[in-house]
mmCIF file of C-alpha atoms and ligand atoms in Angstrom:
data_model
loop_
_atom_site.group_PDB
_atom_site.id
_atom_site.type_symbol
_atom_site.label_atom_id
_atom_site.label_comp_id
_atom_site.label_asym_id
_atom_site.label_seq_id
_atom_site.Cartn_x
_atom_site.Cartn_y
_atom_site.Cartn_z
ATOM 1 C CA MET A 296 17.231 -0.281 -15.635
ATOM 2 C CA LYS A 297 17.461 0.080 -11.860
ATOM 3 C CA ILE A 298 14.533 1.206 -9.719
ATOM 4 C CA LEU A 299 14.979 2.257 -6.091
ATOM 5 C CA VAL A 300 12.191 0.760 -3.972
ATOM 6 C CA THR A 301 12.047 2.515 -0.595
ATOM 7 C CA GLY A 302 10.187 0.404 1.969
ATOM 8 C CA GLY A 303 10.863 -2.542 -0.341
ATOM 9 C CA MET A 304 10.867 -5.012 2.557
ATOM 10 C CA GLY A 305 7.296 -4.108 3.448
ATOM 11 C CA PHE A 306 4.041 -5.768 2.383
ATOM 12 C CA ILE A 307 3.347 -3.924 -0.875
ATOM 13 C CA GLY A 308 6.989 -3.005 -1.457
ATOM 14 C CA SER A 309 8.234 -6.602 -1.448
ATOM 15 C CA HIS A 310 5.515 -7.730 -3.865
ATOM 16 C CA THR A 311 6.412 -4.812 -6.138
ATOM 17 C CA VAL A 312 10.090 -5.880 -6.090
ATOM 18 C CA VAL A 313 8.956 -9.221 -7.580
ATOM 19 C CA GLU A 314 6.825 -7.630 -10.305
ATOM 20 C CA LEU A 315 9.572 -5.124 -11.222
ATOM 21 C CA PHE A 316 11.952 -8.024 -11.805
ATOM 22 C CA ASN A 317 9.304 -9.906 -13.781
ATOM 23 C CA ALA A 318 8.958 -6.820 -16.010
ATOM 24 C CA GLY A 319 12.707 -6.637 -16.693
ATOM 25 C CA PHE A 320 13.708 -3.951 -14.180
ATOM 26 C CA THR A 321 16.448 -4.309 -11.534
ATOM 27 C CA PRO A 322 14.941 -3.465 -8.127
ATOM 28 C CA ILE A 323 17.228 -1.920 -5.478
ATOM 29 C CA ILE A 324 15.681 -2.095 -1.998
ATOM 30 C CA MET A 325 16.135 0.593 0.660
ATOM 31 C CA ASP A 326 14.443 -0.091 3.991
ATOM 32 C CA ASN A 327 15.243 0.771 7.638
ATOM 33 C CA LEU A 328 13.432 -2.390 8.850
ATOM 34 C CA ASP A 329 11.442 -0.242 11.289
ATOM 35 C CA ASN A 330 8.223 -1.982 10.240
ATOM 36 C CA SER A 331 9.478 -5.040 8.329
ATOM 37 C CA GLN A 332 11.777 -8.041 8.839
ATOM 38 C CA LEU A 333 15.062 -9.140 7.272
ATOM 39 C CA SER A 334 13.491 -12.569 6.640
ATOM 40 C CA VAL A 335 11.553 -10.976 3.748
ATOM 41 C CA LEU A 336 14.876 -10.979 1.841
ATOM 42 C CA ASP A 337 14.944 -14.802 2.069
ATOM 43 C CA GLY A 338 11.431 -14.976 0.669
ATOM 44 C CA LEU A 339 12.342 -12.635 -2.175
ATOM 45 C CA THR A 340 15.523 -14.608 -2.903
ATOM 46 C CA SER A 341 13.533 -17.812 -3.105
ATOM 47 C CA ILE A 342 11.012 -16.279 -5.537
ATOM 48 C CA LEU A 343 13.538 -14.379 -7.688
ATOM 49 C CA GLY A 344 16.321 -16.974 -7.715
ATOM 50 C CA PHE A 345 18.832 -14.361 -6.602
ATOM 51 C CA LYS A 346 19.278 -12.027 -3.619
ATOM 52 C CA PRO A 347 18.109 -8.524 -4.565
ATOM 53 C CA LYS A 348 20.385 -5.576 -3.608
ATOM 54 C CA PHE A 349 19.292 -4.314 -0.168
ATOM 55 C CA TYR A 350 20.433 -1.213 1.731
ATOM 56 C CA GLU A 351 19.366 -1.101 5.390
ATOM 57 C CA GLU A 352 19.023 2.669 5.413
ATOM 58 C CA ASP A 353 16.475 5.328 6.382
ATOM 59 C CA CYS A 354 15.065 7.768 3.820
ATOM 60 C CA ASN A 355 15.376 10.471 6.475
ATOM 61 C CA ASP A 356 19.162 10.054 6.231
ATOM 62 C CA LYS A 357 20.077 12.287 3.282
ATOM 63 C CA SER A 358 23.714 11.198 3.202
ATOM 64 C CA ALA A 359 22.651 7.547 2.965
ATOM 65 C CA LEU A 360 20.340 8.421 0.086
ATOM 66 C CA LYS A 361 23.120 10.393 -1.673
ATOM 67 C CA LYS A 362 25.499 7.425 -1.265
ATOM 68 C CA ILE A 363 23.006 5.019 -2.824
ATOM 69 C CA PHE A 364 22.356 7.339 -5.783
ATOM 70 C CA GLN A 365 26.103 7.821 -6.265
ATOM 71 C CA GLY A 366 26.823 4.105 -5.926
ATOM 72 C CA GLU A 367 23.947 2.862 -8.093
ATOM 73 C CA ARG A 368 24.592 4.942 -11.177
ATOM 74 C CA ASP A 369 21.759 3.931 -13.517
ATOM 75 C CA ILE A 370 18.715 4.294 -11.276
ATOM 76 C CA ILE A 371 15.967 5.742 -13.505
ATOM 77 C CA GLY A 372 13.075 5.782 -11.064
ATOM 78 C CA VAL A 373 12.002 5.613 -7.435
ATOM 79 C CA ILE A 374 8.955 3.882 -5.981
ATOM 80 C CA HIS A 375 8.483 5.436 -2.548
ATOM 81 C CA PHE A 376 6.657 3.141 -0.103
ATOM 82 C CA ALA A 377 8.666 3.949 3.024
ATOM 83 C CA ALA A 378 6.288 5.474 5.609
ATOM 84 C CA ASN A 379 4.577 4.707 8.880
ATOM 85 C CA LYS A 380 1.009 3.558 8.183
ATOM 86 C CA ALA A 381 -0.827 2.620 11.374
ATOM 87 C CA VAL A 382 -3.896 4.844 11.640
ATOM 88 C CA GLY A 383 -4.285 4.360 15.396
ATOM 89 C CA GLU A 384 -0.592 4.915 16.179
ATOM 90 C CA SER A 385 -0.627 8.121 14.124
ATOM 91 C CA VAL A 386 -3.261 9.569 16.473
ATOM 92 C CA ALA A 387 -1.085 8.738 19.494
ATOM 93 C CA LYS A 388 2.225 9.857 17.890
ATOM 94 C CA PRO A 389 1.457 12.494 15.212
ATOM 95 C CA LEU A 390 4.949 14.059 15.216
ATOM 96 C CA LYS A 391 6.555 10.690 14.380
ATOM 97 C CA TYR A 392 4.241 10.436 11.356
ATOM 98 C CA TYR A 393 4.707 14.016 10.116
ATOM 99 C CA LYS A 394 8.483 13.845 10.537
ATOM 100 C CA ASN A 395 8.936 10.462 8.897
ATOM 101 C CA ASN A 396 6.305 10.397 6.176
ATOM 102 C CA ILE A 397 6.784 13.976 4.989
ATOM 103 C CA GLY A 398 10.504 14.288 5.703
ATOM 104 C CA SER A 399 11.328 11.138 3.762
ATOM 105 C CA LEU A 400 9.403 12.274 0.672
ATOM 106 C CA ILE A 401 11.148 15.664 0.702
ATOM 107 C CA ASN A 402 14.540 13.920 0.848
ATOM 108 C CA ILE A 403 13.578 11.588 -2.009
ATOM 109 C CA LEU A 404 12.485 14.522 -4.192
ATOM 110 C CA GLU A 405 15.560 16.658 -3.437
ATOM 111 C CA GLU A 406 18.051 13.849 -3.938
ATOM 112 C CA SER A 407 16.287 12.419 -7.012
ATOM 113 C CA ALA A 408 16.380 15.839 -8.697
ATOM 114 C CA MET A 409 20.106 16.160 -7.831
ATOM 115 C CA ALA A 410 20.740 12.703 -9.309
ATOM 116 C CA ASN A 411 18.665 13.452 -12.447
ATOM 117 C CA ILE A 412 16.166 10.713 -11.568
ATOM 118 C CA ALA A 413 12.900 11.836 -13.113
ATOM 119 C CA ASN A 414 10.340 9.085 -12.467
ATOM 120 C CA ILE A 415 8.665 8.953 -9.041
ATOM 121 C CA VAL A 416 5.799 6.675 -8.020
ATOM 122 C CA PHE A 417 4.288 7.560 -4.631
ATOM 123 C CA SER A 418 2.369 5.215 -2.343
ATOM 124 C CA SER A 419 -0.836 7.008 -1.338
ATOM 125 C CA SER A 420 -4.173 5.832 0.013
ATOM 126 C CA CYS A 421 -7.931 6.069 -0.500
ATOM 127 C CA THR A 422 -8.014 7.428 3.024
ATOM 128 C CA VAL A 423 -7.559 10.878 1.428
ATOM 129 C CA TYR A 424 -11.223 10.714 0.353
ATOM 130 C CA GLY A 425 -12.651 10.201 3.855
ATOM 131 C CA GLN A 426 -16.338 9.260 3.418
ATOM 132 C CA PRO A 427 -16.890 10.097 -0.283
ATOM 133 C CA ASP A 428 -20.124 11.886 -1.279
ATOM 134 C CA GLU A 429 -20.480 9.628 -4.320
ATOM 135 C CA LEU A 430 -19.612 5.962 -4.894
ATOM 136 C CA PRO A 431 -17.690 4.515 -6.630
ATOM 137 C CA VAL A 432 -15.227 7.263 -5.687
ATOM 138 C CA SER A 433 -13.340 8.775 -8.634
ATOM 139 C CA GLU A 434 -10.078 10.758 -8.653
ATOM 140 C CA THR A 435 -12.071 13.972 -9.137
ATOM 141 C CA ALA A 436 -13.757 13.510 -5.740
ATOM 142 C CA PRO A 437 -12.954 16.238 -3.220
ATOM 143 C CA ILE A 438 -10.270 15.515 -0.632
ATOM 144 C CA LYS A 439 -11.921 15.496 2.804
ATOM 145 C CA ILE A 440 -10.467 16.572 6.151
ATOM 146 C CA ALA A 441 -8.208 13.651 7.096
ATOM 147 C CA GLU A 442 -9.562 11.297 9.759
ATOM 148 C CA SER A 443 -6.044 10.738 11.175
ATOM 149 C CA PRO A 444 -2.538 12.209 11.096
ATOM 150 C CA TYR A 445 -1.587 9.205 8.924
ATOM 151 C CA GLY A 446 -4.210 10.151 6.345
ATOM 152 C CA ASN A 447 -3.139 13.804 6.609
ATOM 153 C CA THR A 448 0.473 12.904 5.802
ATOM 154 C CA LYS A 449 -0.741 11.234 2.603
ATOM 155 C CA GLN A 450 -2.696 14.348 1.635
ATOM 156 C CA ILE A 451 0.257 16.635 2.416
ATOM 157 C CA CYS A 452 2.666 14.425 0.458
ATOM 158 C CA GLU A 453 0.389 14.551 -2.574
ATOM 159 C CA GLU A 454 0.333 18.365 -2.312
ATOM 160 C CA ILE A 455 4.139 18.421 -2.044
ATOM 161 C CA LEU A 456 4.377 16.397 -5.268
ATOM 162 C CA ARG A 457 1.880 18.658 -7.033
ATOM 163 C CA ASP A 458 3.609 21.887 -5.923
ATOM 164 C CA SER A 459 7.090 20.527 -6.722
ATOM 165 C CA VAL A 460 6.027 19.634 -10.269
ATOM 166 C CA ASN A 461 4.316 23.040 -10.669
ATOM 167 C CA SER A 462 7.607 24.637 -9.635
ATOM 168 C CA LYS A 463 9.133 22.819 -12.625
ATOM 169 C CA LEU A 464 11.245 20.509 -10.489
ATOM 170 C CA PRO A 465 12.299 18.056 -13.236
ATOM 171 C CA ILE A 466 10.233 15.082 -12.054
ATOM 172 C CA LYS A 467 7.321 13.085 -13.433
ATOM 173 C CA ALA A 468 5.240 11.655 -10.604
ATOM 174 C CA LEU A 469 2.158 9.544 -9.979
ATOM 175 C CA SER A 470 0.401 9.089 -6.631
ATOM 176 C CA LEU A 471 -1.289 5.690 -6.408
ATOM 177 C CA ARG A 472 -4.257 5.681 -3.986
ATOM 178 C CA TYR A 473 -4.593 2.118 -2.664
ATOM 179 C CA PHE A 474 -7.902 0.900 -1.342
ATOM 180 C CA ASN A 475 -7.623 -2.100 0.989
ATOM 181 C CA PRO A 476 -4.605 -4.274 0.127
ATOM 182 C CA ILE A 477 -4.973 -7.978 1.013
ATOM 183 C CA GLY A 478 -3.483 -11.319 -0.051
ATOM 184 C CA ALA A 479 0.066 -12.585 -0.533
ATOM 185 C CA HIS A 480 2.331 -13.894 -3.286
ATOM 186 C CA PRO A 481 0.903 -17.282 -4.476
ATOM 187 C CA SER A 482 4.254 -18.946 -3.657
ATOM 188 C CA GLY A 483 3.545 -18.400 0.060
ATOM 189 C CA LYS A 484 7.093 -17.007 0.437
ATOM 190 C CA ILE A 485 6.171 -13.353 1.141
ATOM 191 C CA GLY A 486 3.082 -11.724 2.605
ATOM 192 C CA GLU A 487 1.810 -9.314 5.233
ATOM 193 C CA LEU A 488 3.734 -9.300 8.539
ATOM 194 C CA PRO A 489 1.770 -7.063 10.905
ATOM 195 C CA LYS A 490 3.631 -6.233 14.126
ATOM 196 C CA GLY A 491 1.725 -7.187 17.285
ATOM 197 C CA VAL A 492 -2.086 -7.319 17.205
ATOM 198 C CA PRO A 493 -3.215 -6.589 13.615
ATOM 199 C CA GLY A 494 -5.260 -3.402 13.181
ATOM 200 C CA ASN A 495 -6.511 -4.444 9.748
ATOM 201 C CA LEU A 496 -9.340 -6.916 9.141
ATOM 202 C CA VAL A 497 -7.809 -9.619 6.935
ATOM 203 C CA PRO A 498 -4.613 -10.208 8.942
ATOM 204 C CA PHE A 499 -6.832 -10.496 12.023
ATOM 205 C CA VAL A 500 -9.146 -12.973 10.265
ATOM 206 C CA VAL A 501 -6.311 -15.280 9.170
ATOM 207 C CA GLN A 502 -4.604 -15.072 12.575
ATOM 208 C CA SER A 503 -7.858 -16.017 14.304
ATOM 209 C CA ALA A 504 -8.279 -18.911 11.839
ATOM 210 C CA ALA A 505 -4.768 -20.032 12.819
ATOM 211 C CA GLY A 506 -5.717 -19.913 16.505
ATOM 212 C CA TRP A 507 -3.442 -16.950 17.223
ATOM 213 C CA ARG A 508 -6.476 -14.801 18.214
ATOM 214 C CA GLU A 509 -9.460 -15.986 20.196
ATOM 215 C CA LYS A 510 -12.144 -14.321 18.093
ATOM 216 C CA ILE A 511 -12.768 -11.574 15.581
ATOM 217 C CA SER A 512 -14.456 -8.380 16.832
ATOM 218 C CA ILE A 513 -16.592 -6.832 14.116
ATOM 219 C CA PHE A 514 -16.738 -3.084 14.675
ATOM 220 C CA GLY A 515 -20.435 -2.324 14.357
ATOM 221 C CA ASN A 516 -23.325 -3.742 12.331
ATOM 222 C CA ASP A 517 -25.601 -0.707 12.495
ATOM 223 C CA TYR A 518 -24.277 1.053 9.390
ATOM 224 C CA ASN A 519 -26.496 1.914 6.454
ATOM 225 C CA THR A 520 -25.318 -1.106 4.406
ATOM 226 C CA PRO A 521 -27.106 -4.349 3.375
ATOM 227 C CA ASP A 522 -25.827 -6.347 6.359
ATOM 228 C CA GLY A 523 -25.037 -3.369 8.608
ATOM 229 C CA THR A 524 -21.233 -3.768 8.469
ATOM 230 C CA CYS A 525 -18.801 -1.401 6.714
ATOM 231 C CA ILE A 526 -17.974 -1.788 3.041
ATOM 232 C CA ARG A 527 -14.450 -1.601 1.591
ATOM 233 C CA ASP A 528 -12.685 -2.356 -1.712
ATOM 234 C CA TYR A 529 -10.318 -5.268 -0.975
ATOM 235 C CA ILE A 530 -7.621 -5.487 -3.642
ATOM 236 C CA HIS A 531 -4.993 -8.220 -4.068
ATOM 237 C CA VAL A 532 -1.452 -7.050 -3.312
ATOM 238 C CA VAL A 533 -0.127 -8.713 -6.513
ATOM 239 C CA ASP A 534 -2.544 -6.621 -8.592
ATOM 240 C CA ILE A 535 -1.357 -3.516 -6.721
ATOM 241 C CA ALA A 536 2.277 -4.460 -7.364
ATOM 242 C CA LYS A 537 1.647 -4.857 -11.099
ATOM 243 C CA ALA A 538 -0.020 -1.425 -11.173
ATOM 244 C CA HIS A 539 3.272 0.087 -9.911
ATOM 245 C CA VAL A 540 5.098 -1.400 -12.893
ATOM 246 C CA ASN A 541 2.470 0.043 -15.267
ATOM 247 C CA ALA A 542 2.766 3.422 -13.537
ATOM 248 C CA LEU A 543 6.549 3.427 -13.909
ATOM 249 C CA GLN A 544 6.378 2.396 -17.581
ATOM 250 C CA PHE A 545 3.831 5.178 -18.174
ATOM 251 C CA LEU A 546 6.153 7.776 -16.607
ATOM 252 C CA ILE A 547 9.240 6.537 -18.471
ATOM 253 C CA LYS A 548 7.359 6.865 -21.779
ATOM 254 C CA ASN A 549 6.013 10.309 -20.836
ATOM 255 C CA GLU A 550 8.102 12.883 -22.703
ATOM 256 C CA SER A 551 7.097 16.005 -20.749
ATOM 257 C CA PRO A 552 9.867 17.370 -18.492
ATOM 258 C CA SER A 553 7.521 17.431 -15.510
ATOM 259 C CA PHE A 554 4.207 15.751 -14.870
ATOM 260 C CA TYR A 555 1.935 14.918 -11.942
ATOM 261 C CA ASP A 556 -1.248 12.898 -11.601
ATOM 262 C CA TRP A 557 -3.003 10.529 -9.191
ATOM 263 C CA VAL A 558 -4.814 7.229 -9.718
ATOM 264 C CA ASN A 559 -7.067 4.919 -7.682
ATOM 265 C CA LEU A 560 -5.968 1.304 -7.238
ATOM 266 C CA GLY A 561 -9.090 -0.673 -6.410
ATOM 267 C CA THR A 562 -11.256 -3.460 -7.821
ATOM 268 C CA GLY A 563 -14.373 -1.272 -8.142
ATOM 269 C CA LYS A 564 -16.283 -3.794 -5.999
ATOM 270 C CA GLY A 565 -17.316 -3.194 -2.387
ATOM 271 C CA SER A 566 -17.426 -6.025 0.171
ATOM 272 C CA SER A 567 -18.765 -5.834 3.724
ATOM 273 C CA VAL A 568 -16.905 -7.059 6.807
ATOM 274 C CA LEU A 569 -19.370 -9.944 7.169
ATOM 275 C CA GLU A 570 -18.914 -10.844 3.487
ATOM 276 C CA VAL A 571 -15.146 -11.028 4.061
ATOM 277 C CA VAL A 572 -15.657 -13.333 7.035
ATOM 278 C CA GLN A 573 -18.126 -15.535 5.154
ATOM 279 C CA THR A 574 -15.928 -15.646 2.044
ATOM 280 C CA PHE A 575 -12.954 -16.676 4.157
ATOM 281 C CA GLU A 576 -15.018 -19.484 5.706
ATOM 282 C CA LYS A 577 -15.893 -20.639 2.175
ATOM 283 C CA VAL A 578 -12.315 -20.624 0.830
ATOM 284 C CA SER A 579 -10.799 -22.159 4.002
ATOM 285 C CA GLY A 580 -13.587 -24.566 4.962
ATOM 286 C CA LEU A 581 -13.222 -23.256 8.542
ATOM 287 C CA LYS A 582 -15.854 -21.769 10.852
ATOM 288 C CA LEU A 583 -14.715 -18.444 12.327
ATOM 289 C CA ASN A 584 -15.537 -17.232 15.822
ATOM 290 C CA TYR A 585 -16.656 -13.587 15.752
ATOM 291 C CA GLU A 586 -18.735 -11.127 17.747
ATOM 292 C CA ILE A 587 -20.270 -7.773 16.880
ATOM 293 C CA ILE A 588 -19.010 -4.943 19.109
ATOM 294 C CA ASP A 589 -19.233 -1.138 18.981
ATOM 295 C CA ARG A 590 -18.183 0.908 15.974
ATOM 296 C CA ARG A 591 -14.487 1.880 15.683
ATOM 297 C CA PRO A 592 -14.056 5.686 15.786
ATOM 298 C CA GLY A 593 -12.898 7.102 12.445
ATOM 299 C CA ASP A 594 -14.252 4.259 10.306
ATOM 300 C CA VAL A 595 -15.988 5.403 7.135
ATOM 301 C CA GLU A 596 -19.195 3.550 6.276
ATOM 302 C CA LYS A 597 -18.640 2.693 2.598
ATOM 303 C CA VAL A 598 -15.804 3.247 0.156
ATOM 304 C CA PHE A 599 -14.897 1.548 -3.122
ATOM 305 C CA ALA A 600 -13.040 2.730 -6.215
ATOM 306 C CA SER A 601 -13.918 3.958 -9.633
ATOM 307 C CA THR A 602 -11.375 2.073 -11.796
ATOM 308 C CA GLU A 603 -11.800 3.974 -15.084
ATOM 309 C CA LYS A 604 -8.752 6.234 -14.839
ATOM 310 C CA ALA A 605 -6.373 3.382 -13.915
ATOM 311 C CA ASP A 606 -7.592 1.471 -16.955
ATOM 312 C CA LYS A 607 -7.401 4.471 -19.315
ATOM 313 C CA LEU A 608 -4.131 6.025 -18.089
ATOM 314 C CA LEU A 609 -2.161 2.924 -17.057
ATOM 315 C CA GLY A 610 -3.836 0.191 -19.081
ATOM 316 C CA TRP A 611 -4.272 -1.662 -15.780
ATOM 317 C CA LYS A 612 -7.163 -3.438 -14.100
ATOM 318 C CA THR A 613 -7.358 -6.022 -11.337
ATOM 319 C CA LYS A 614 -7.357 -9.694 -12.286
ATOM 320 C CA LEU A 615 -7.584 -11.295 -8.826
ATOM 321 C CA THR A 616 -10.683 -11.613 -6.650
ATOM 322 C CA LEU A 617 -11.545 -11.354 -2.948
ATOM 323 C CA GLU A 618 -11.479 -15.170 -2.830
ATOM 324 C CA ASP A 619 -7.963 -15.222 -4.351
ATOM 325 C CA GLY A 620 -6.782 -12.656 -1.815
ATOM 326 C CA LEU A 621 -8.221 -14.506 1.177
ATOM 327 C CA ALA A 622 -6.929 -17.881 -0.040
ATOM 328 C CA ASP A 623 -3.423 -16.446 -0.593
ATOM 329 C CA SER A 624 -3.467 -14.664 2.782
ATOM 330 C CA TRP A 625 -4.470 -17.936 4.441
ATOM 331 C CA ARG A 626 -1.708 -19.927 2.686
ATOM 332 C CA TRP A 627 0.838 -17.322 3.849
ATOM 333 C CA GLN A 628 -0.500 -17.335 7.430
ATOM 334 C CA GLN A 629 -0.180 -21.135 7.562
ATOM 335 C CA SER A 630 3.509 -20.829 6.675
ATOM 336 C CA LEU A 631 4.173 -18.618 9.720
ATOM 337 C CA SER A 632 5.131 -19.806 13.168
ATOM 338 C CA ARG A 633 4.014 -17.817 16.217
HETATM 339 C C1 WQD B 22 -11.595 -2.612 7.263
HETATM 340 C C2 WQD B 22 -12.985 -2.829 7.866
HETATM 341 C C3 WQD B 22 -13.214 -2.035 10.112
HETATM 342 C C4 WQD B 22 -10.497 -4.907 11.949
HETATM 343 C C5 WQD B 22 -6.930 1.266 6.752
HETATM 344 C C6 WQD B 22 -6.281 2.549 6.323
HETATM 345 C C7 WQD B 22 -5.914 2.466 4.856
HETATM 346 C C8 WQD B 22 -5.029 1.280 4.646
HETATM 347 C C9 WQD B 22 -5.784 0.019 5.055
HETATM 348 C C10 WQD B 22 -2.686 1.732 4.881
HETATM 349 C C11 WQD B 22 -13.441 -1.626 8.674
HETATM 350 C C12 WQD B 22 -13.389 -3.543 10.051
HETATM 351 C C13 WQD B 22 -11.232 -4.182 11.035
HETATM 352 C C14 WQD B 22 -11.156 -5.703 12.920
HETATM 353 C C15 WQD B 22 -13.264 -5.045 11.999
HETATM 354 N N1 WQD B 22 -3.843 1.395 5.423
HETATM 355 N N2 WQD B 22 -12.591 -4.267 11.055
HETATM 356 N N3 WQD B 22 -12.524 -5.737 12.905
HETATM 357 O O1 WQD B 22 -9.610 1.001 8.152
HETATM 358 O O2 WQD B 22 -10.525 0.405 5.840
HETATM 359 O O3 WQD B 22 -8.147 1.113 6.072
HETATM 360 O O4 WQD B 22 -6.102 0.175 6.461
HETATM 361 O O5 WQD B 22 -2.361 1.911 3.747
HETATM 362 O O6 WQD B 22 -5.223 3.634 4.502
HETATM 363 O O7 WQD B 22 -7.208 3.596 6.491
HETATM 364 O O8 WQD B 22 -8.869 -1.105 6.960
HETATM 365 O O9 WQD B 22 -8.725 -3.478 7.602
HETATM 366 O O10 WQD B 22 -8.578 -1.702 9.418
HETATM 367 O O11 WQD B 22 -10.755 -2.146 8.322
HETATM 368 O O12 WQD B 22 -14.505 -5.090 11.994
HETATM 369 O O13 WQD B 22 -10.534 -6.385 13.779
HETATM 370 O O14 WQD B 22 -12.913 -3.915 8.775
HETATM 371 O O15 WQD B 22 -14.176 -1.471 10.995
HETATM 372 O O16 WQD B 22 -14.839 -1.501 8.475
HETATM 373 P P1 WQD B 22 -9.398 0.407 6.816
HETATM 374 P P2 WQD B 22 -9.167 -2.152 8.132
#
């Protein structure tokens, strides 16, 4: 059974391609390489033992999508990762984010329905919760005003899925709300490839450990947390990838003609920025150079997931720890050349 993986050359997409194959599916990658590199295909080939089918196409190009669906006859599901995801860039270029992130989902839904492809897994984010009123945050928590156009596109896309299913469009869909993805495949052949200066914490930590960055700036230690730094739920990318397989299997088994729901993908454990730094020092044996600077605008103080629904609905829970994620990220970073 073939599964179209849009954005399959990206960080979470490429790891999901591996887990789809491991579960007996045939992944078909569609990616415009706007925010990923062709070299990922070499890494995937080395892990899988064969070169997965790859179309260098853009989900905003309807004719390209049609051609793939016509050419790849037995696609039974789509996992839609393709989107721009840099919070800061979305503030500077909102129209790029609304056009790409929302336009590509609309194309996927229209063309999937035309091609009788019923199963859709959508890549969403815990950013839809903003600063939750209660922690751990569950899927019943209210959606807050988005802190960025990026976060708003995720909220709007979830509403598009909900309204499309309510209109009886023949699709069964799940939105997966990722917390903070970290880590890399244990083989060291694929991992996160941030463009330019990393915005996220863990890529910055491993690049500073590798001497690519002079020091880590910790954005504020005056929050209402045990050590004053922000708390997040750091989840290993391989665990996230496996959750996508569970989500797809759940949808395939689901007999209703149309269905929509959303699920958190987190560990249920919160870790502070300083804990991440100290844990990295422990797993790497290195001393990191960091300084505390001002808060970053838009940062929420504390967020970590309730994991009950993922366990109950998908029969999935995380197996890997923060230490595993940092050790795997570090192994991957050491394989990169500047
Ligand atoms: C984590 C913590 C920072 C960098 C965002 C998106 C989310 C998802 C993951 C896409 C925060 C602190 C960071 C640094 C620091 N993206 N930090 N120094 O902001 O929780 O989530 O990325 O799917 O949707 O919202 O992740 O890694 O940027 O920050 O102190 O150099 O690390 O202040 O407290 P974030 P992050």
